[in-house]
Coordinates of C-alpha atoms in Angstrom, one line a residue:
M138 CA 26.0 -21.9 -17.3
Q139 CA 24.9 -20.5 -20.6
D140 CA 21.4 -22.0 -20.2
I141 CA 20.7 -19.9 -17.1
D142 CA 22.0 -16.7 -18.8
T143 CA 19.7 -17.5 -21.8
L144 CA 16.7 -18.1 -19.6
L145 CA 17.4 -14.8 -17.7
P146 CA 18.2 -12.2 -20.3
L147 CA 18.6 -8.5 -19.6
G148 CA 15.2 -6.8 -19.5
R149 CA 12.0 -8.7 -19.9
G150 CA 11.3 -12.2 -21.1
K151 CA 12.6 -14.2 -18.1
D152 CA 11.5 -17.9 -18.4
T153 CA 11.2 -18.7 -14.7
A154 CA 9.1 -21.8 -15.3
A155 CA 11.8 -23.3 -17.4
L156 CA 14.3 -22.3 -14.8
R157 CA 12.6 -24.6 -12.3
E158 CA 13.2 -27.4 -14.7
L159 CA 16.9 -27.0 -14.6
D160 CA 19.1 -29.3 -12.4
A161 CA 19.0 -28.1 -8.8
D162 CA 22.8 -28.7 -8.3
A163 CA 23.6 -26.5 -11.3
L164 CA 21.3 -23.8 -10.0
A165 CA 22.8 -23.9 -6.5
R166 CA 26.4 -23.7 -7.9
Y167 CA 25.3 -20.7 -10.0
V168 CA 23.9 -19.0 -6.9
A169 CA 27.0 -19.7 -4.8
D170 CA 29.3 -18.0 -7.4
P171 CA 29.3 -14.2 -6.7
A172 CA 30.8 -13.7 -10.1
N173 CA 27.4 -14.2 -11.6
A174 CA 25.0 -11.3 -11.8
W175 CA 23.1 -10.9 -8.5
W176 CA 19.7 -10.5 -10.2
R177 CA 20.1 -13.8 -12.1
R178 CA 21.2 -15.5 -8.9
R179 CA 18.1 -14.2 -7.1
H180 CA 15.9 -15.8 -9.7
C181 CA 17.8 -19.0 -9.4
V182 CA 17.3 -19.0 -5.6
Q183 CA 13.6 -18.7 -6.1
A184 CA 13.7 -21.7 -8.5
L185 CA 15.4 -23.7 -5.8
D186 CA 12.5 -23.4 -3.4
G187 CA 11.7 -26.8 -2.0
R188 CA 14.5 -28.6 -3.7
V189 CA 17.8 -27.3 -2.3
P190 CA 20.5 -30.0 -2.7
E191 CA 21.8 -30.9 0.7
P192 CA 25.5 -31.0 -0.3
C193 CA 25.1 -27.3 -1.5
V194 CA 23.6 -26.0 1.8
P195 CA 26.9 -25.0 3.4
E196 CA 27.9 -22.8 0.4
L197 CA 24.4 -21.2 0.2
V198 CA 24.4 -20.5 4.0
A199 CA 27.8 -18.9 3.5
R200 CA 26.2 -16.5 1.0
V201 CA 23.5 -15.6 3.5
R202 CA 26.1 -14.9 6.2
D203 CA 28.3 -12.8 3.9
T204 CA 27.5 -9.2 4.6
G205 CA 29.2 -8.2 1.3
E206 CA 26.7 -10.2 -0.7
T207 CA 23.9 -8.4 -2.4
A208 CA 21.0 -8.0 0.0
E209 CA 18.4 -9.2 -2.5
V210 CA 20.2 -12.5 -2.9
R211 CA 20.5 -12.9 0.9
V212 CA 16.8 -12.2 1.4
A213 CA 15.9 -14.7 -1.3
L214 CA 18.2 -17.3 0.3
L215 CA 16.7 -16.7 3.8
D216 CA 13.2 -17.4 2.3
V217 CA 14.5 -20.7 0.9
L218 CA 16.8 -21.7 3.8
G219 CA 15.0 -19.9 6.7
D220 CA 14.0 -23.2 8.4
R221 CA 17.6 -24.5 8.7
T222 CA 18.3 -24.8 12.4
E223 CA 22.1 -24.2 11.8
L224 CA 21.2 -20.6 10.9
L225 CA 19.6 -19.8 14.3
P226 CA 22.8 -18.9 16.2
W227 CA 23.7 -16.5 13.4
L228 CA 20.2 -15.0 13.3
L229 CA 20.3 -14.4 17.1
H230 CA 23.7 -12.8 17.1
E231 CA 23.7 -9.2 18.2
E232 CA 25.4 -8.1 15.0
R233 CA 22.2 -8.9 13.2
R234 CA 20.7 -5.8 14.8
A235 CA 23.1 -3.8 12.7
E236 CA 21.8 -5.3 9.4
K237 CA 20.4 -2.2 7.6
R238 CA 20.5 -3.3 4.0
Y239 CA 17.3 -3.6 1.9
G240 CA 15.0 -6.2 3.3
M241 CA 17.4 -7.9 5.6
A242 CA 15.9 -6.9 9.0
E243 CA 12.5 -8.2 7.9
A244 CA 14.0 -11.4 6.4
I245 CA 15.9 -12.1 9.6
L246 CA 12.9 -11.7 11.8
K247 CA 10.8 -13.9 9.6
A248 CA 13.4 -16.6 9.7
R249 CA 13.6 -16.4 13.5
G250 CA 9.8 -17.0 13.5
R251 CA 10.1 -19.9 11.2
L252 CA 12.7 -21.4 13.5
G253 CA 10.4 -21.1 16.5
D254 CA 12.2 -18.2 18.3
L255 CA 9.5 -16.8 20.6
S256 CA 11.8 -13.9 21.6
A257 CA 11.0 -12.5 18.2
T258 CA 7.3 -12.3 18.9
E259 CA 7.1 -8.6 19.8
E260 CA 9.2 -7.4 16.8
L261 CA 7.3 -9.7 14.5
A262 CA 4.0 -8.1 15.7
T263 CA 5.4 -4.7 14.9
L264 CA 6.5 -5.9 11.5
A265 CA 3.1 -7.5 10.8
A266 CA 1.4 -4.1 11.5
S267 CA 3.5 -2.2 9.0
P268 CA 1.7 -0.2 6.3
W269 CA 4.3 -1.6 3.8
S270 CA 3.1 -4.9 2.3
R271 CA 6.6 -6.5 2.1
A272 CA 7.3 -5.9 5.8
R273 CA 3.7 -6.8 6.8
D274 CA 3.8 -10.1 4.9
A275 CA 7.2 -11.0 6.5
G276 CA 5.8 -10.3 10.0
R277 CA 2.7 -12.2 9.5
A278 CA 4.6 -15.2 8.1
G279 CA 6.9 -15.2 11.1
L280 CA 4.0 -15.0 13.5
D281 CA 2.1 -17.7 11.8
A282 CA 5.1 -20.0 11.9
L283 CA 5.4 -19.3 15.7
V284 CA 1.7 -20.2 16.1
S285 CA 2.1 -23.4 14.1
R286 CA 5.1 -24.4 16.2
H287 CA 4.0 -23.3 19.7
G288 CA 0.3 -22.6 19.5
P289 CA -1.5 -19.3 19.7
A290 CA -1.5 -19.1 23.5
A291 CA 2.2 -19.2 23.8
V292 CA 2.6 -16.4 21.2
L293 CA -0.1 -14.3 22.7
A294 CA 1.7 -14.6 26.1
G295 CA 4.6 -12.6 24.7
L296 CA 2.3 -9.7 23.8
G297 CA 0.3 -7.2 25.8
D298 CA -2.7 -5.2 24.7
T299 CA -1.3 -1.6 25.0
R300 CA 0.4 -1.5 21.7
P301 CA -1.9 -1.3 18.6
E302 CA 0.2 -3.9 16.8
D303 CA -0.3 -6.4 19.6
R304 CA -4.1 -5.8 19.5
M305 CA -4.0 -6.3 15.7
F306 CA -2.4 -9.8 16.2
R307 CA -5.0 -10.7 18.8
I308 CA -7.7 -9.7 16.4
R309 CA -6.2 -11.9 13.7
M310 CA -6.2 -14.9 16.1
R311 CA -9.8 -14.2 17.2
A312 CA -11.0 -14.0 13.6
R313 CA -9.1 -17.2 12.7
N314 CA -11.1 -18.9 15.5
D315 CA -14.3 -17.5 14.1
E316 CA -14.9 -15.3 17.2
D317 CA -17.0 -12.2 17.1
I318 CA -14.5 -9.3 16.7
T319 CA -17.0 -6.5 16.2
D320 CA -16.0 -5.0 19.5
A321 CA -12.6 -4.1 17.9
L322 CA -14.4 -1.7 15.6
A323 CA -14.4 0.7 18.5
D324 CA -10.6 0.5 19.0
P325 CA -9.1 4.0 19.5
D326 CA -6.4 3.3 16.9
R327 CA -7.8 3.5 13.4
A328 CA -5.3 0.9 12.0
V329 CA -6.7 -1.6 14.5
A330 CA -10.3 -0.7 13.7
H331 CA -9.5 -0.9 10.0
L332 CA -8.1 -4.4 10.3
A333 CA -11.1 -5.5 12.4
Q334 CA -13.5 -4.3 9.7
S335 CA -11.5 -6.1 7.0
L336 CA -11.8 -9.4 9.0
A337 CA -15.4 -9.0 10.3
D338 CA -17.9 -11.4 8.8
G339 CA -21.5 -12.2 9.3
P340 CA -23.8 -9.3 8.2
D341 CA -26.2 -10.1 11.1
R342 CA -23.4 -9.7 13.6
L343 CA -22.6 -6.3 12.1
R344 CA -26.2 -5.2 12.0
A345 CA -26.6 -6.1 15.7
Y346 CA -23.4 -4.2 16.5
L347 CA -24.7 -1.1 14.8
A348 CA -27.3 -0.7 17.6
E349 CA -24.8 -1.0 20.4
A350 CA -21.6 0.5 19.1
P351 CA -20.3 3.1 21.6
T352 CA -19.3 5.7 19.0
T353 CA -20.3 7.0 15.7
E354 CA -16.9 6.1 14.3
A355 CA -17.4 2.5 15.4
K356 CA -20.8 2.5 13.7
L357 CA -19.3 3.7 10.5
W358 CA -16.7 1.0 10.5
A359 CA -19.5 -1.5 11.0
A360 CA -21.4 0.1 8.1
Y361 CA -18.3 -0.1 5.9
A362 CA -17.7 -3.7 6.7
L363 CA -21.3 -4.5 6.1
H364 CA -21.2 -2.9 2.7
R365 CA -18.0 -4.9 1.9
L366 CA -20.0 -8.1 2.6
T367 CA -23.3 -7.3 1.0
E368 CA -22.6 -4.6 -1.5
D369 CA -26.1 -3.3 -0.7
G370 CA -25.8 0.4 -1.5
D371 CA -29.4 1.1 -0.4
E372 CA -28.8 -0.3 3.1
T373 CA -25.5 1.6 3.4
R374 CA -27.3 4.9 2.5
E375 CA -30.0 4.2 5.0
I376 CA -27.5 3.6 7.8
Y377 CA -25.6 6.8 6.7
E378 CA -28.9 8.8 6.9
S379 CA -29.8 7.3 10.2
L380 CA -26.5 8.4 11.7
G381 CA -27.2 12.0 10.5
R382 CA -24.9 11.9 7.4
P383 CA -21.7 12.3 9.5
R384 CA -18.7 13.7 7.6
V385 CA -15.4 15.3 8.2
E386 CA -15.9 19.1 7.8
V387 CA -13.0 20.8 6.1
P388 CA -13.1 24.7 6.2
G389 CA -13.0 26.1 2.7
L390 CA -13.7 22.8 0.9
D391 CA -16.9 23.4 -1.1
E392 CA -19.1 20.7 -2.4
D393 CA -17.7 20.5 -5.9
L394 CA -14.2 20.0 -4.7
R395 CA -15.3 17.7 -2.0
A396 CA -17.2 15.4 -4.3
A397 CA -14.3 15.2 -6.8
I398 CA -11.8 14.4 -4.0
V399 CA -13.9 12.0 -2.0
H400 CA -14.9 9.8 -4.9
E401 CA -11.3 9.6 -6.2
Y402 CA -9.5 9.0 -3.0
A403 CA -11.8 7.7 -0.3
P404 CA -12.2 4.2 -1.9
G405 CA -8.5 3.6 -1.6
C406 CA -7.5 5.8 1.3
R407 CA -5.0 4.5 3.9
R408 CA -6.0 2.9 7.1
Q409 CA -5.6 5.9 9.4
S410 CA -8.3 7.8 7.5
D411 CA -11.5 8.7 9.3
P412 CA -14.2 6.2 8.3
R413 CA -16.5 9.1 7.6
W414 CA -14.7 9.6 4.3
R415 CA -15.1 5.9 3.4
V416 CA -18.8 5.8 4.0
E417 CA -19.5 9.1 2.4
T418 CA -18.2 7.9 -0.9
L419 CA -20.5 4.8 -0.7
A420 CA -23.6 6.9 0.2
T421 CA -23.2 9.9 -2.1
D422 CA -23.3 10.4 -5.9
P423 CA -20.0 10.9 -7.8
P424 CA -19.5 13.9 -10.0
T425 CA -21.2 13.7 -13.4
D426 CA -18.7 15.7 -15.5
T427 CA -16.4 12.8 -16.5
D428 CA -15.8 13.4 -20.3
M429 CA -12.1 14.1 -20.2
D430 CA -11.7 14.4 -24.0
D431 CA -14.4 17.1 -24.0
R432 CA -12.7 18.9 -21.1
L433 CA -9.4 19.0 -22.9
R434 CA -11.0 20.1 -26.2
R435 CA -12.7 23.0 -24.3
A436 CA -9.4 24.0 -22.6
T437 CA -7.3 24.0 -25.8
A438 CA -10.1 25.8 -27.7
A439 CA -10.3 28.5 -25.0
L440 CA -6.5 29.0 -25.1
A441 CA -6.5 29.1 -28.9
A442 CA -9.3 31.6 -29.0
A443 CA -7.3 33.8 -26.7
G444 CA -4.3 33.6 -29.1
L445 CA -2.2 31.5 -26.7
A446 CA -1.3 28.7 -29.2
P447 CA -1.9 25.6 -27.2
G448 CA -0.1 22.3 -27.8
T449 CA -1.3 18.7 -27.4
P450 CA -2.4 17.9 -23.8
V451 CA -0.2 15.1 -22.3
P452 CA -1.0 12.9 -19.3
I453 CA 1.3 13.8 -16.4
G454 CA 2.8 10.3 -16.4
D455 CA 3.8 10.6 -20.0
H456 CA 5.0 14.2 -19.4
N457 CA 7.3 13.0 -16.6
G458 CA 8.3 9.8 -18.4
Q459 CA 7.0 7.6 -15.7
G460 CA 4.2 7.1 -13.2
D461 CA 0.6 8.2 -13.3
G462 CA -1.6 10.9 -11.9
T463 CA -4.8 13.0 -12.1
Y464 CA -4.1 15.7 -14.6
Y465 CA -2.9 16.6 -18.1
V466 CA -0.2 19.1 -18.9
V467 CA -1.4 21.6 -21.5
P468 CA 1.5 23.5 -23.2
Y469 CA 0.9 27.0 -24.5
D470 CA 3.1 29.9 -25.5
G471 CA 6.2 28.3 -24.0
K472 CA 4.4 27.8 -20.7
Q473 CA 2.2 25.0 -19.4
L474 CA -0.8 24.6 -17.2
G475 CA -2.6 21.6 -15.6
V476 CA -6.1 20.4 -16.3
S477 CA -7.4 17.9 -13.7
T478 CA -9.0 14.5 -14.6
L479 CA -11.3 14.9 -11.5
G480 CA -13.3 17.8 -12.7
P481 CA -13.2 21.1 -14.6
F482 CA -10.2 22.4 -12.5
A483 CA -7.1 24.1 -13.8
T484 CA -4.0 25.6 -12.4
A485 CA -0.4 26.7 -13.2
H486 CA 2.7 27.6 -11.2
D487 CA 3.5 30.6 -13.4
A488 CA -0.1 31.5 -14.3
D489 CA -0.5 33.7 -17.3
P490 CA -3.5 36.0 -16.5
A491 CA -4.7 35.7 -20.1
A492 CA -4.7 31.8 -19.8
R493 CA -6.6 31.9 -16.5
R494 CA -9.2 34.3 -17.9
A495 CA -9.7 32.2 -21.0
L496 CA -10.2 29.0 -19.0
E497 CA -12.5 30.6 -16.5
A498 CA -14.6 32.0 -19.4
A499 CA -14.8 28.4 -20.7
G500 CA -16.3 27.1 -17.5
F501 CA -13.1 26.0 -15.7
R502 CA -12.4 26.7 -12.1
W503 CA -8.9 28.1 -11.5
I504 CA -7.3 26.6 -8.3
D505 CA -5.4 29.4 -6.8
E506 CA -2.9 29.2 -4.0
A507 CA -5.5 29.9 -1.2
T508 CA -7.8 27.1 -2.4
G509 CA -5.0 24.7 -3.3
S510 CA -3.4 24.9 0.1
I511 CA -6.6 23.6 1.9
V512 CA -5.6 20.4 3.7
V513 CA -8.3 17.6 3.4
T514 CA -8.3 16.6 7.0
D515 CA -8.1 12.9 8.0
L516 CA -8.1 11.6 4.4
C517 CA -4.8 9.8 4.3
V518 CA -3.5 9.2 0.7
Y519 CA -0.3 7.5 -0.4
Y520 CA 2.1 10.0 -1.8
F521 CA 5.8 9.3 -2.3
G522 CA 6.1 7.0 0.7
G523 CA 3.8 9.1 3.0
R524 CA 0.3 8.3 4.1
E525 CA -0.9 11.6 5.4
P526 CA -3.6 14.1 4.5
L527 CA -2.8 16.2 1.4
D528 CA -3.9 19.6 0.2
V529 CA -6.4 20.3 -2.5
S530 CA -3.8 21.2 -5.1
T531 CA -1.9 17.9 -4.6
L532 CA -5.0 15.8 -4.8
L533 CA -6.5 17.5 -7.9
F534 CA -3.1 17.6 -9.6
Y535 CA -1.6 14.4 -8.3
W536 CA 1.4 12.6 -9.7
Q537 CA 3.1 9.4 -8.4
D538 CA 6.1 7.8 -10.0

């Protein structure tokens, strides 16, 4: 099978299009042989989608059932073979509940949905409400398969309306039928309201709802959805003003810090964030100090003038060898400090008083422990797997690998 190894070399350069041109029997035999590298076999499985040779199915099913097989290969095989009825008894076996390896629980539930297993409805709804895209996509695919097989009424019958995830599925079904879902903008769970605003259509519907929405938060979700549809900043600002410029008040967070943080993070904040943050960033002006090259020149010049021998500033992603973030590391005298990309803010863990004085004299604001520890309430930002409010220091000097 030298051809497959050539098309799938180590590192980059995988020719997946050419892989699909290879003989399906040869690909299936390659997948079935655990002596071949698992990552190559996973690509081969994907190249078999829609053309699995029937005589090879038993061997491939055996790979799915083998708990010693690499999870990524089993997940890929379930995507390709997940509609095979002979898999259902295995999928329903109580031992599947113990499948903890990467991606397997989601793949098993998705396959049960594709095979029409209505008993998976509630778990699929939970999966479909996940903040993780891989899990969410698997849950939605399983639910959509159930709807195609049994109809929406049968699937909805297996869900209540107490759980937010059940309400999220109901909203998706209503939106699919072009029903007015603006009432869901007042849902007490922000994940549900966030989904509703993402599916709401019809600017006139949203404008009418603004007059009758029961809470300010619901009105803000409506304004946010309306802006998504129209991109009319003037209208959004008018609505914001008419509501009294509602915002989340954070003790100790002054306007300079607030503007820097809201315009960086509110546009992409996570679904449990207060909609006040989202609309504030649409209705207010961003900071004007955006010349990072000048900022870094001023910082290094200030350190040099103080006799602190600064080195070349390095983006935090380059400094750590991976990832990205919102600050540069500036070395000096065997130490280092951070200069934020969000504004003229600087900090250091082992602050040299002379460095701090030099930067403050050059117009920088030093973020000390008291200011840095202020938590920006209800603005949920992704950070190493979490989606919770972060403190000022983490937001101004953010790094994610």
